[in-house]
PDB file of C-alpha atoms in Angstrom:
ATOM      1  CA  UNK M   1       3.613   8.527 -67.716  1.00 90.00           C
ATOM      2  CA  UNK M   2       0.556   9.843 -65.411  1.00 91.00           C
ATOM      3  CA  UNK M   3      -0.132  13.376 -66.297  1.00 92.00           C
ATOM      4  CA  UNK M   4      -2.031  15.387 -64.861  1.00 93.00           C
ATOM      5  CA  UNK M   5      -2.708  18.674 -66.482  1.00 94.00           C
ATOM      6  CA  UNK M   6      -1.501  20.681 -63.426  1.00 93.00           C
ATOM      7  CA  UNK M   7       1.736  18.592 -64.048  1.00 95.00           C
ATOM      8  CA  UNK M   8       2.293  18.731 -67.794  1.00 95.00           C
ATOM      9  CA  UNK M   9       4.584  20.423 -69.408  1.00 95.00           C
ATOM     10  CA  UNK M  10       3.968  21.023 -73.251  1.00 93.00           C
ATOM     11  CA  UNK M  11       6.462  22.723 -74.126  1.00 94.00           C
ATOM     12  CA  UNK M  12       8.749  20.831 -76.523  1.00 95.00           C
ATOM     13  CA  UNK M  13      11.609  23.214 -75.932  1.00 94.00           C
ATOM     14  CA  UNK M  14      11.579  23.066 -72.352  1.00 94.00           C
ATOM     15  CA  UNK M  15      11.504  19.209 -73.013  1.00 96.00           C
ATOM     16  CA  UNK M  16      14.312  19.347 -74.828  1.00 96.00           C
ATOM     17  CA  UNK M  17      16.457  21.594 -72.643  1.00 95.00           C
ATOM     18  CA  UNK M  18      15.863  18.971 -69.631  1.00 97.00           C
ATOM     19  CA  UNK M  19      17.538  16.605 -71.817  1.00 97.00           C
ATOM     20  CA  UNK M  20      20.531  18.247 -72.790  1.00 97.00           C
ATOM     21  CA  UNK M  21      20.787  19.857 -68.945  1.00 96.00           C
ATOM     22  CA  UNK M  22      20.915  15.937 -67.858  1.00 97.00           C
ATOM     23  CA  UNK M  23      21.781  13.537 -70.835  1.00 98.00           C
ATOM     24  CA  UNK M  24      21.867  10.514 -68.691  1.00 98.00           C
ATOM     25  CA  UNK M  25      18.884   8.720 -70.045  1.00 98.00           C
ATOM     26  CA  UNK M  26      17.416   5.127 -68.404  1.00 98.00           C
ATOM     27  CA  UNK M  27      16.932   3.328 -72.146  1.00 98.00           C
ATOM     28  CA  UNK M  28      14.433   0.616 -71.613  1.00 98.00           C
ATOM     29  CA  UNK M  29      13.597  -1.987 -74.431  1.00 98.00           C
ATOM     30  CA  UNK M  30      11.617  -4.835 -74.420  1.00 97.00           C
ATOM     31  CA  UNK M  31      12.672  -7.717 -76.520  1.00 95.00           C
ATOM     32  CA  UNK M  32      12.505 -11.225 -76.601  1.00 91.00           C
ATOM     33  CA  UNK M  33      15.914 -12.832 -75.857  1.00 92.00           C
ATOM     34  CA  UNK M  34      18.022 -15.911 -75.258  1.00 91.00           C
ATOM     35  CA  UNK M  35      21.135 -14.026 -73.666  1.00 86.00           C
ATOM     36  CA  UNK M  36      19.083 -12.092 -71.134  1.00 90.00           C
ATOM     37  CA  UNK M  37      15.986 -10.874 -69.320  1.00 94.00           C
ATOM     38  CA  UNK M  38      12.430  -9.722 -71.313  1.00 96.00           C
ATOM     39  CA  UNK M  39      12.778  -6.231 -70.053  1.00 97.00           C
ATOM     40  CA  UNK M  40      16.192  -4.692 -69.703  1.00 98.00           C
ATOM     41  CA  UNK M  41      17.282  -1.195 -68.754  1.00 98.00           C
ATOM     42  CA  UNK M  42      20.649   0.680 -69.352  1.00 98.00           C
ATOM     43  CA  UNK M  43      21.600   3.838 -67.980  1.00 98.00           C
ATOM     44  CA  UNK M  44      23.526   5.685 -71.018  1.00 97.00           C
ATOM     45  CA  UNK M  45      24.581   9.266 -72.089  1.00 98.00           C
ATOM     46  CA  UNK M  46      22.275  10.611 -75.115  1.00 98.00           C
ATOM     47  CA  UNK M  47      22.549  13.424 -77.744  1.00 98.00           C
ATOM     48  CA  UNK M  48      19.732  15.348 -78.866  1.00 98.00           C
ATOM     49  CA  UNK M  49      19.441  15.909 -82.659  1.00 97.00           C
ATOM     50  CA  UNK M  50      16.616  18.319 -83.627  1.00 96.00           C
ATOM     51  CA  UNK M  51      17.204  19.633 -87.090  1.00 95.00           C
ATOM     52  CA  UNK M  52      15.355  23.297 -86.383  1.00 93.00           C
ATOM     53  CA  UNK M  53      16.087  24.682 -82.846  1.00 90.00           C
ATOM     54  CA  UNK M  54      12.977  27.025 -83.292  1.00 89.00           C
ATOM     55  CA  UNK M  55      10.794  24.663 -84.282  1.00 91.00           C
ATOM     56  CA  UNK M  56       8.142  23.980 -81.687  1.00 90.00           C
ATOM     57  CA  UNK M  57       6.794  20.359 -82.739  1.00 92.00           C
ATOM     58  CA  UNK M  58       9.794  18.870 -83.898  1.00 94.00           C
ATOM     59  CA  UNK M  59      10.988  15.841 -81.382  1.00 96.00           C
ATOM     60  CA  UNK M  60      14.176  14.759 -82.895  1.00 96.00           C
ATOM     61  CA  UNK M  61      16.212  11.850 -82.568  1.00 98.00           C
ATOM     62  CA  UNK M  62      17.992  10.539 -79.740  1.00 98.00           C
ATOM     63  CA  UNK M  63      21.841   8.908 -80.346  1.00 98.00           C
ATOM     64  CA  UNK M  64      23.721   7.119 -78.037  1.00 98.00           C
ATOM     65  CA  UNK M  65      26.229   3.833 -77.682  1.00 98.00           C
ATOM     66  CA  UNK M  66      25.841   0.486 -75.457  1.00 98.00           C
ATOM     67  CA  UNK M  67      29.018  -1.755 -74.500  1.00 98.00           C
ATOM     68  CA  UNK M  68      28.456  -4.377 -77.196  1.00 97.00           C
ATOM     69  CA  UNK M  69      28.702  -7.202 -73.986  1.00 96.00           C
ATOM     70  CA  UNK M  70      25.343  -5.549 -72.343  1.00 97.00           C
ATOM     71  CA  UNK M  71      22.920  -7.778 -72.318  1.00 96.00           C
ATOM     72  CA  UNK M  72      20.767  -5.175 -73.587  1.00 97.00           C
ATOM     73  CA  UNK M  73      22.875  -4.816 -76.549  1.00 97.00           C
ATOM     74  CA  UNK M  74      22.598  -8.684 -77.142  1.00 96.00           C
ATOM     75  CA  UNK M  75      19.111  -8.286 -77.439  1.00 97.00           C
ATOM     76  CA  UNK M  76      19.348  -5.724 -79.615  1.00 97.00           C
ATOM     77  CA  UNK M  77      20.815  -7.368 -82.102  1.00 97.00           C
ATOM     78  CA  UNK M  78      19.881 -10.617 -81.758  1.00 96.00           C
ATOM     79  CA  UNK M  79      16.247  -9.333 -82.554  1.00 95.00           C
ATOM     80  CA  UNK M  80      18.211  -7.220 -85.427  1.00 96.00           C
ATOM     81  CA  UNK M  81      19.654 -10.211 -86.945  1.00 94.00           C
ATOM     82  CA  UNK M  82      15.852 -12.136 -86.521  1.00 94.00           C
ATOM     83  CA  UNK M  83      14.138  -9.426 -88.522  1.00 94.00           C
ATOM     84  CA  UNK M  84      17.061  -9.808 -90.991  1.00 93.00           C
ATOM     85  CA  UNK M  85      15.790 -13.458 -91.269  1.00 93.00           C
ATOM     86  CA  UNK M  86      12.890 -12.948 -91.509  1.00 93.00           C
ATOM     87  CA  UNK M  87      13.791 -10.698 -95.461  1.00 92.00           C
ATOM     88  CA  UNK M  88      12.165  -7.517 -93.462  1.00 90.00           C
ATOM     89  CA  UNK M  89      13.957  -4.233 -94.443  1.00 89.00           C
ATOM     90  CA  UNK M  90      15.651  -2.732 -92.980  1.00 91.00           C
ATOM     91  CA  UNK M  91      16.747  -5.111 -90.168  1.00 91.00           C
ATOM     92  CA  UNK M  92      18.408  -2.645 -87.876  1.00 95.00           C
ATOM     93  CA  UNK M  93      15.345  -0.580 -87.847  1.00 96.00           C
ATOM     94  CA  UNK M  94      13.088  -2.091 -84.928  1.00 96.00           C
ATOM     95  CA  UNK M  95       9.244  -2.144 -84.891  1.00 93.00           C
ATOM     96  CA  UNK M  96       8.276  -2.435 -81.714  1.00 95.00           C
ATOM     97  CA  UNK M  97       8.301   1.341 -79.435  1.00 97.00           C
ATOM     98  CA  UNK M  98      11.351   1.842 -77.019  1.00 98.00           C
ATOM     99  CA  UNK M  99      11.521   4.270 -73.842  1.00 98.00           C
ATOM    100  CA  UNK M 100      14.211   6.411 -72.637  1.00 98.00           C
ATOM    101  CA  UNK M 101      13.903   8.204 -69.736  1.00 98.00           C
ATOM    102  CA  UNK M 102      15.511  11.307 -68.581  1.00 98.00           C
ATOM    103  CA  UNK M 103      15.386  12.858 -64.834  1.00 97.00           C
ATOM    104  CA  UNK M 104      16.049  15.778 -62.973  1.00 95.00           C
ATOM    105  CA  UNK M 105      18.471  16.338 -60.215  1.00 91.00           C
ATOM    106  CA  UNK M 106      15.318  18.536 -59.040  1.00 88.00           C
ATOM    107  CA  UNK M 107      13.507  15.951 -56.333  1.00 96.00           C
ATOM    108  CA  UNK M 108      12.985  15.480 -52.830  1.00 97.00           C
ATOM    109  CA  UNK M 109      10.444  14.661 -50.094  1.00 98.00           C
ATOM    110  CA  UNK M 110       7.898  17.266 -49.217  1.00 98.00           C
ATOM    111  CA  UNK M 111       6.670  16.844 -45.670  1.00 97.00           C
ATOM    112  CA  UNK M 112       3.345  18.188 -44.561  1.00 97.00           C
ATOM    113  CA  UNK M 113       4.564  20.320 -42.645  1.00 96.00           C
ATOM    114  CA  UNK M 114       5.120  22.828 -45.651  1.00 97.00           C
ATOM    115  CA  UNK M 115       1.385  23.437 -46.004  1.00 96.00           C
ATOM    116  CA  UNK M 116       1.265  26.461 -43.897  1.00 95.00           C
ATOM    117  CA  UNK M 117      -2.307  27.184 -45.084  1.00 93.00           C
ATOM    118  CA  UNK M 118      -4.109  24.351 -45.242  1.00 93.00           C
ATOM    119  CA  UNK M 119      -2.382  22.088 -42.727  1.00 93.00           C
ATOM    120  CA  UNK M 120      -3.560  24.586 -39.296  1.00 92.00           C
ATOM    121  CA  UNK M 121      -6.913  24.895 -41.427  1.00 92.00           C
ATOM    122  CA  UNK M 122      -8.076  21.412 -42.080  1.00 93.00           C
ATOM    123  CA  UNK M 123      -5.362  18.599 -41.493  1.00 89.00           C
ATOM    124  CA  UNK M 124      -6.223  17.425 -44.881  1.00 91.00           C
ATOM    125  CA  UNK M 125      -2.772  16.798 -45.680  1.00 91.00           C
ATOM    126  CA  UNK M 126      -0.337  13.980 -47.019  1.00 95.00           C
ATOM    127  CA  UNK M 127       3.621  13.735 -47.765  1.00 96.00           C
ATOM    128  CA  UNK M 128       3.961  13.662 -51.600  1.00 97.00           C
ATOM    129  CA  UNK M 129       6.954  14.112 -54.082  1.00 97.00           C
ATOM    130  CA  UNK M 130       8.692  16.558 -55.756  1.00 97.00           C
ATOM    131  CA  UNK M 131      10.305  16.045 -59.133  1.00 97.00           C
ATOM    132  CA  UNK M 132      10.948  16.563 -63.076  1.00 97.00           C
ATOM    133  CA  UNK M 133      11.066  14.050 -65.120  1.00 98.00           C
ATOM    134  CA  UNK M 134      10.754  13.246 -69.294  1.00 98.00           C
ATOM    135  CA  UNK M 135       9.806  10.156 -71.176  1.00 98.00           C
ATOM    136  CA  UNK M 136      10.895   9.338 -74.792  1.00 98.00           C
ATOM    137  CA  UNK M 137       9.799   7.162 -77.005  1.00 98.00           C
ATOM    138  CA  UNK M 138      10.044   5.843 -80.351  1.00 98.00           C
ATOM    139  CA  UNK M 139      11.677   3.314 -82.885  1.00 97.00           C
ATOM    140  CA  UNK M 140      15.331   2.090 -82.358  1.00 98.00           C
ATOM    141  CA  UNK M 141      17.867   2.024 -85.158  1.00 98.00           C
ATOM    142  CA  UNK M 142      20.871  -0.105 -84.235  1.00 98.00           C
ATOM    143  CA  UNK M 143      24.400   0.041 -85.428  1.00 98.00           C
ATOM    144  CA  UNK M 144      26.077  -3.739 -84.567  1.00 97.00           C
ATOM    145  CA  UNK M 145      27.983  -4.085 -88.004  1.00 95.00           C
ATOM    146  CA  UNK M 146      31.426  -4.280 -86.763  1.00 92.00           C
ATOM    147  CA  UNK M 147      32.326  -4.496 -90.542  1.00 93.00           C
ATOM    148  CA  UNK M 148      29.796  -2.146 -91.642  1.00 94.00           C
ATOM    149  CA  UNK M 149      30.842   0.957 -92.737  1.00 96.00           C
ATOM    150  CA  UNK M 150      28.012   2.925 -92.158  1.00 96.00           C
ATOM    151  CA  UNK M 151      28.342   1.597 -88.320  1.00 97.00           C
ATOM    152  CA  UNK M 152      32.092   2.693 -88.511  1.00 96.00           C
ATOM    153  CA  UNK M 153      30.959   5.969 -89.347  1.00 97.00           C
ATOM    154  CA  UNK M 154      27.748   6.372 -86.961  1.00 97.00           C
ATOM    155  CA  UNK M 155      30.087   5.384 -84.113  1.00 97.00           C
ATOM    156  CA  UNK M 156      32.998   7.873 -85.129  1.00 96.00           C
ATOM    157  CA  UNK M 157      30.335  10.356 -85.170  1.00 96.00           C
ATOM    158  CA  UNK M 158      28.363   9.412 -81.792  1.00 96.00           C
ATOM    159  CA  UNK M 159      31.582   8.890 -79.627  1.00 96.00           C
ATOM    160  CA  UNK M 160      33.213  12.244 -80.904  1.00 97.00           C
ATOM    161  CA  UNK M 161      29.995  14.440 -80.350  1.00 97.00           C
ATOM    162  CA  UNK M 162      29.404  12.960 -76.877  1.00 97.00           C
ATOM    163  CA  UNK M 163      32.342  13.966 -75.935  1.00 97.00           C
ATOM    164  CA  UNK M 164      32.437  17.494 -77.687  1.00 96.00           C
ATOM    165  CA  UNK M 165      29.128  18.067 -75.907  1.00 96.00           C
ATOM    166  CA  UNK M 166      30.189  17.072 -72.401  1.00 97.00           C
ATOM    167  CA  UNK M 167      33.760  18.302 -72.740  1.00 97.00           C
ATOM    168  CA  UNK M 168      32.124  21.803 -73.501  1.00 96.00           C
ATOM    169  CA  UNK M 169      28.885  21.745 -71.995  1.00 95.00           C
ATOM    170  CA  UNK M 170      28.691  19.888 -68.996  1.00 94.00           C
ATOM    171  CA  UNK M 171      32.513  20.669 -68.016  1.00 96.00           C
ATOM    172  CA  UNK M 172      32.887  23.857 -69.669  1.00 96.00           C
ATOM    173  CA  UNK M 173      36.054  23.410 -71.209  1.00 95.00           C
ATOM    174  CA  UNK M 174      37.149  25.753 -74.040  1.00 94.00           C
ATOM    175  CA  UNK M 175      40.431  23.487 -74.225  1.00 95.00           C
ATOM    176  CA  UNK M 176      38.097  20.241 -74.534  1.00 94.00           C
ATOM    177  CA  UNK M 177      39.507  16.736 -74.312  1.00 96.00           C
ATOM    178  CA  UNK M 178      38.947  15.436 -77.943  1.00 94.00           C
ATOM    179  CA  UNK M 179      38.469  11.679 -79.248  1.00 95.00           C
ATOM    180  CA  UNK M 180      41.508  12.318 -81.782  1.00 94.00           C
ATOM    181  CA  UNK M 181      43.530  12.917 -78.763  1.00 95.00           C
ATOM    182  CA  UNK M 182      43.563   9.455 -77.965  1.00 94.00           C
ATOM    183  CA  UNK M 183      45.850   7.279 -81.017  1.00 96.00           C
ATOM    184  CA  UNK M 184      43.314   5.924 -83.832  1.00 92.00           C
ATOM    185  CA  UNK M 185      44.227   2.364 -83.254  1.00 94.00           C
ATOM    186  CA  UNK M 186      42.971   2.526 -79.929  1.00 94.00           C
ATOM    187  CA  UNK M 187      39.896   4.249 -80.728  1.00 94.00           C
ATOM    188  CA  UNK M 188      39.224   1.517 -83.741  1.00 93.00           C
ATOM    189  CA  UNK M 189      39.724  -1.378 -80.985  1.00 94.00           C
ATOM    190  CA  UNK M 190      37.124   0.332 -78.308  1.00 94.00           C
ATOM    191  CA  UNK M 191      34.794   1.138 -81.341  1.00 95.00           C
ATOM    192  CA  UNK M 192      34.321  -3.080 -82.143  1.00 95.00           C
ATOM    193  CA  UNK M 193      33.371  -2.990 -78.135  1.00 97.00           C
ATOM    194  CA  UNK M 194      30.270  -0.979 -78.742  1.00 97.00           C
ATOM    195  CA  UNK M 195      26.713  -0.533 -80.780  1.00 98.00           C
ATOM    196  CA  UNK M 196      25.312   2.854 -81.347  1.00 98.00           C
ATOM    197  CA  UNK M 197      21.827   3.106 -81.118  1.00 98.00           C
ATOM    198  CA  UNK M 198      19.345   6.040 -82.518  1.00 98.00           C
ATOM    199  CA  UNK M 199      16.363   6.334 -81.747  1.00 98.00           C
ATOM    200  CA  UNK M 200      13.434   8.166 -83.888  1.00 97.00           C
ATOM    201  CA  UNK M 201      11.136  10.364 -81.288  1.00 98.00           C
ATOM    202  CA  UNK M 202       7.336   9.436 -82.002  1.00 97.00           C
ATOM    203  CA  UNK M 203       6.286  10.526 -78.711  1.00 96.00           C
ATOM    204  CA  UNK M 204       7.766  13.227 -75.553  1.00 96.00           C
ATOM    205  CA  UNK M 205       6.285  13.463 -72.523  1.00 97.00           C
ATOM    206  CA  UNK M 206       7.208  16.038 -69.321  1.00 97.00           C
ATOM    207  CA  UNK M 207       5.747  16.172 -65.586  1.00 96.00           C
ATOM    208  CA  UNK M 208       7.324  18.991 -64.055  1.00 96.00           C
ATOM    209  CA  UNK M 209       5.350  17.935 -60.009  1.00 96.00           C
ATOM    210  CA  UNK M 210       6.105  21.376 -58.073  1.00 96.00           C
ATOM    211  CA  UNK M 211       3.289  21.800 -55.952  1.00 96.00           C
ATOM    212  CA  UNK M 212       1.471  23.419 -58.801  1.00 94.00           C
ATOM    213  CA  UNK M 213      -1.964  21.572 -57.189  1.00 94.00           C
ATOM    214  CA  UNK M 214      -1.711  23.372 -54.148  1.00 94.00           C
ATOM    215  CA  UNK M 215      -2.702  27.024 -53.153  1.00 94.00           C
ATOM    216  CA  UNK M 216      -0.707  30.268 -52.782  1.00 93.00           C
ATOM    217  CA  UNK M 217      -0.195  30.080 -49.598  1.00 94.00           C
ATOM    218  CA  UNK M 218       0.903  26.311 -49.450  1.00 95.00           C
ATOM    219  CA  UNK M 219       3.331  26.840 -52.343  1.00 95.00           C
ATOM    220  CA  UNK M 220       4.778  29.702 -50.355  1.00 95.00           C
ATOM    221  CA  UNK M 221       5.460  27.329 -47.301  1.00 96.00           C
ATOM    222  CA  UNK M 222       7.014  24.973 -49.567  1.00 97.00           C
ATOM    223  CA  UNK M 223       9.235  27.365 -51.187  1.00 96.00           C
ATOM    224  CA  UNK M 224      10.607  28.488 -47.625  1.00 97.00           C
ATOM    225  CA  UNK M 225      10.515  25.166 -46.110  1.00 97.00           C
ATOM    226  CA  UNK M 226      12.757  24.081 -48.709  1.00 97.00           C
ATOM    227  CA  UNK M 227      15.127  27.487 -48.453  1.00 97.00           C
ATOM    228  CA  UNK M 228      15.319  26.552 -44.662  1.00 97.00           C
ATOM    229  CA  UNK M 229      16.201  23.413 -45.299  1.00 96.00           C
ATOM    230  CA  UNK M 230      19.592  25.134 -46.315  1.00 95.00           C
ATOM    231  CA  UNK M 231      20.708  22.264 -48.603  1.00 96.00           C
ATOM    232  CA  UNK M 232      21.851  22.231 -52.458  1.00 95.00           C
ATOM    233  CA  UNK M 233      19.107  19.996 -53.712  1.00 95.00           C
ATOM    234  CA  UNK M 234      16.244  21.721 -51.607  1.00 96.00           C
ATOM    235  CA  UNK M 235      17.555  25.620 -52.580  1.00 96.00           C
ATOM    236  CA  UNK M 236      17.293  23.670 -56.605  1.00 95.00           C
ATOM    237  CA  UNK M 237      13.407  22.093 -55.874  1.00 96.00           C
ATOM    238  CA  UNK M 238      12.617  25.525 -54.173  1.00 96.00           C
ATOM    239  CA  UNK M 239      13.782  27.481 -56.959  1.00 94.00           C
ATOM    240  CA  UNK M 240      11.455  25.339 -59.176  1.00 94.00           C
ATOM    241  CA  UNK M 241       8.747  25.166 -57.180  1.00 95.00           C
ATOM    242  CA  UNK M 242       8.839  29.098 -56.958  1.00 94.00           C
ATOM    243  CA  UNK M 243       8.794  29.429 -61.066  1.00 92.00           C
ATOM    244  CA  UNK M 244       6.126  27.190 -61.826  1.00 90.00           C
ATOM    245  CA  UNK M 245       3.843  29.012 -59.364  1.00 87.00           C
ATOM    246  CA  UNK M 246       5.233  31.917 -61.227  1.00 82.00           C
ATOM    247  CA  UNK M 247       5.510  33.804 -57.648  1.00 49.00           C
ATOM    248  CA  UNK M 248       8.212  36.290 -57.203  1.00 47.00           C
ATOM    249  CA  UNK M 249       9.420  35.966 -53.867  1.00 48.00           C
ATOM    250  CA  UNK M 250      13.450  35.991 -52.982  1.00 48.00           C
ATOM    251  CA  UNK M 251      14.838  34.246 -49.658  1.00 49.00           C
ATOM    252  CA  UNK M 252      14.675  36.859 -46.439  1.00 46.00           C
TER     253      UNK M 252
END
């Protein structure tokens, strides 16, 4: 990820909070394979595990399940079962670094003609982008075993705190949908469909781009341009833009 300082955000918690906010991570691996493509992407659900909430260095682990017919997943295993070959322990424990990438709702276009200082003062404007964005990365563990019990048991675990999470979380449920609602045979069957995957975080990287570059006055004119636009997603980048110039100024 470019980063420029202006950009960066540093803060692991705020890291992880974009995360949980919007789970659905772009996991992108890079594997040989016979069954697919090189480079292969998959756009999946994650949890977050961090083991001390107030810690401010720890990164955590990322879980999450493919359909076991991905191609992704394919190569996920097939490089599993070469490593296995190969008498290198563990075998489900990848070496090479994996990226997941996580994005906020938070974007859109930001026209020039937001830059109500400098614009009418020099011209020396461009169009550029607003948006939040973090990139994980680390080792991949994967669960393919259909027979294994310890990939019985990871699954059980992944599929029924997914769904915990987003029943209460994202929904807001307080009478959540739960995996045991659904009979046990059925859940065994769609459970030999899937892998789980989780993935140790060795590195976590944020750009929060909210006009932080510009001056006072510019970031005010994108703040109301954006409240004028009178859309959802604009009032949302406005509101963003407004708290990482840390400027407290409310719509008229």
């Amino acid at each position: 990820m470019y980063l420029r300082e202006v950009h960066a955000e540093k803060d692991i918690t705020v890291l992880r909070q974009l995360i949980r906010d919007f789970p659905l991570g772009i996991l992108t691996t890079a594997f040989p394979s016979t069954v697919g493509p090189f480079i292969q992407a998959s756009h999946i659900p994650f949890l977050l595990d961090v083991e001390d909430e107030t810690s401010p260095t720890e990164l955590g682990k990322l879980r999450g399940h493919l359909a076991r017919a991905n191609p992704q997943s394919k190569a996920l295993v097939e490089a599993c079962k070469e490593k296995e070959a190969s008498g290198a322990s563990p075998s489900n424990v990848l070496t090479d670094e994996v990226l997941v990438l996580f994005n906020s709702p938070a974007q859109h276009y930001v026209t020039p003609k937001f830059y109500t200082e400098t614009k009418p003062a020099t011209g020396k404007v461009v169009p550029t982008w607003n948006y939040a964005a973090v990139q994980v990365y680390g080792k991949i563990r994967v669960y393919y075993d259909p027979a294994s019990t310890e990939t019985s048991d990871f699954l059980s675990c992944q599929v029924s705190n997914l769904s915990e999470y987003a029943e209460s979380n994202i929904m807001g449920y307080t009478s959540p949908w739960k995996v045991t609602d659904s009979p046990g045979r059925y859940i065994e069957l769609l459970k030999k469909a899937i892998i789980g995957i989780e993935i140790d975080i060795e590195r976590l990287e944020g750009k929060f781009k909210m006009s932080q570059e510009m001056g006072a006055g510019d970031k005010k004119g994108v703040i109301d341009g954006f409240r004028n636009l009178g859309t959802e997603t604009a009032g949302i980048v406005a509101k963003a833009v407004e708290e990482r110039a840390g400027l407290d100024m409310k719509p008229e």
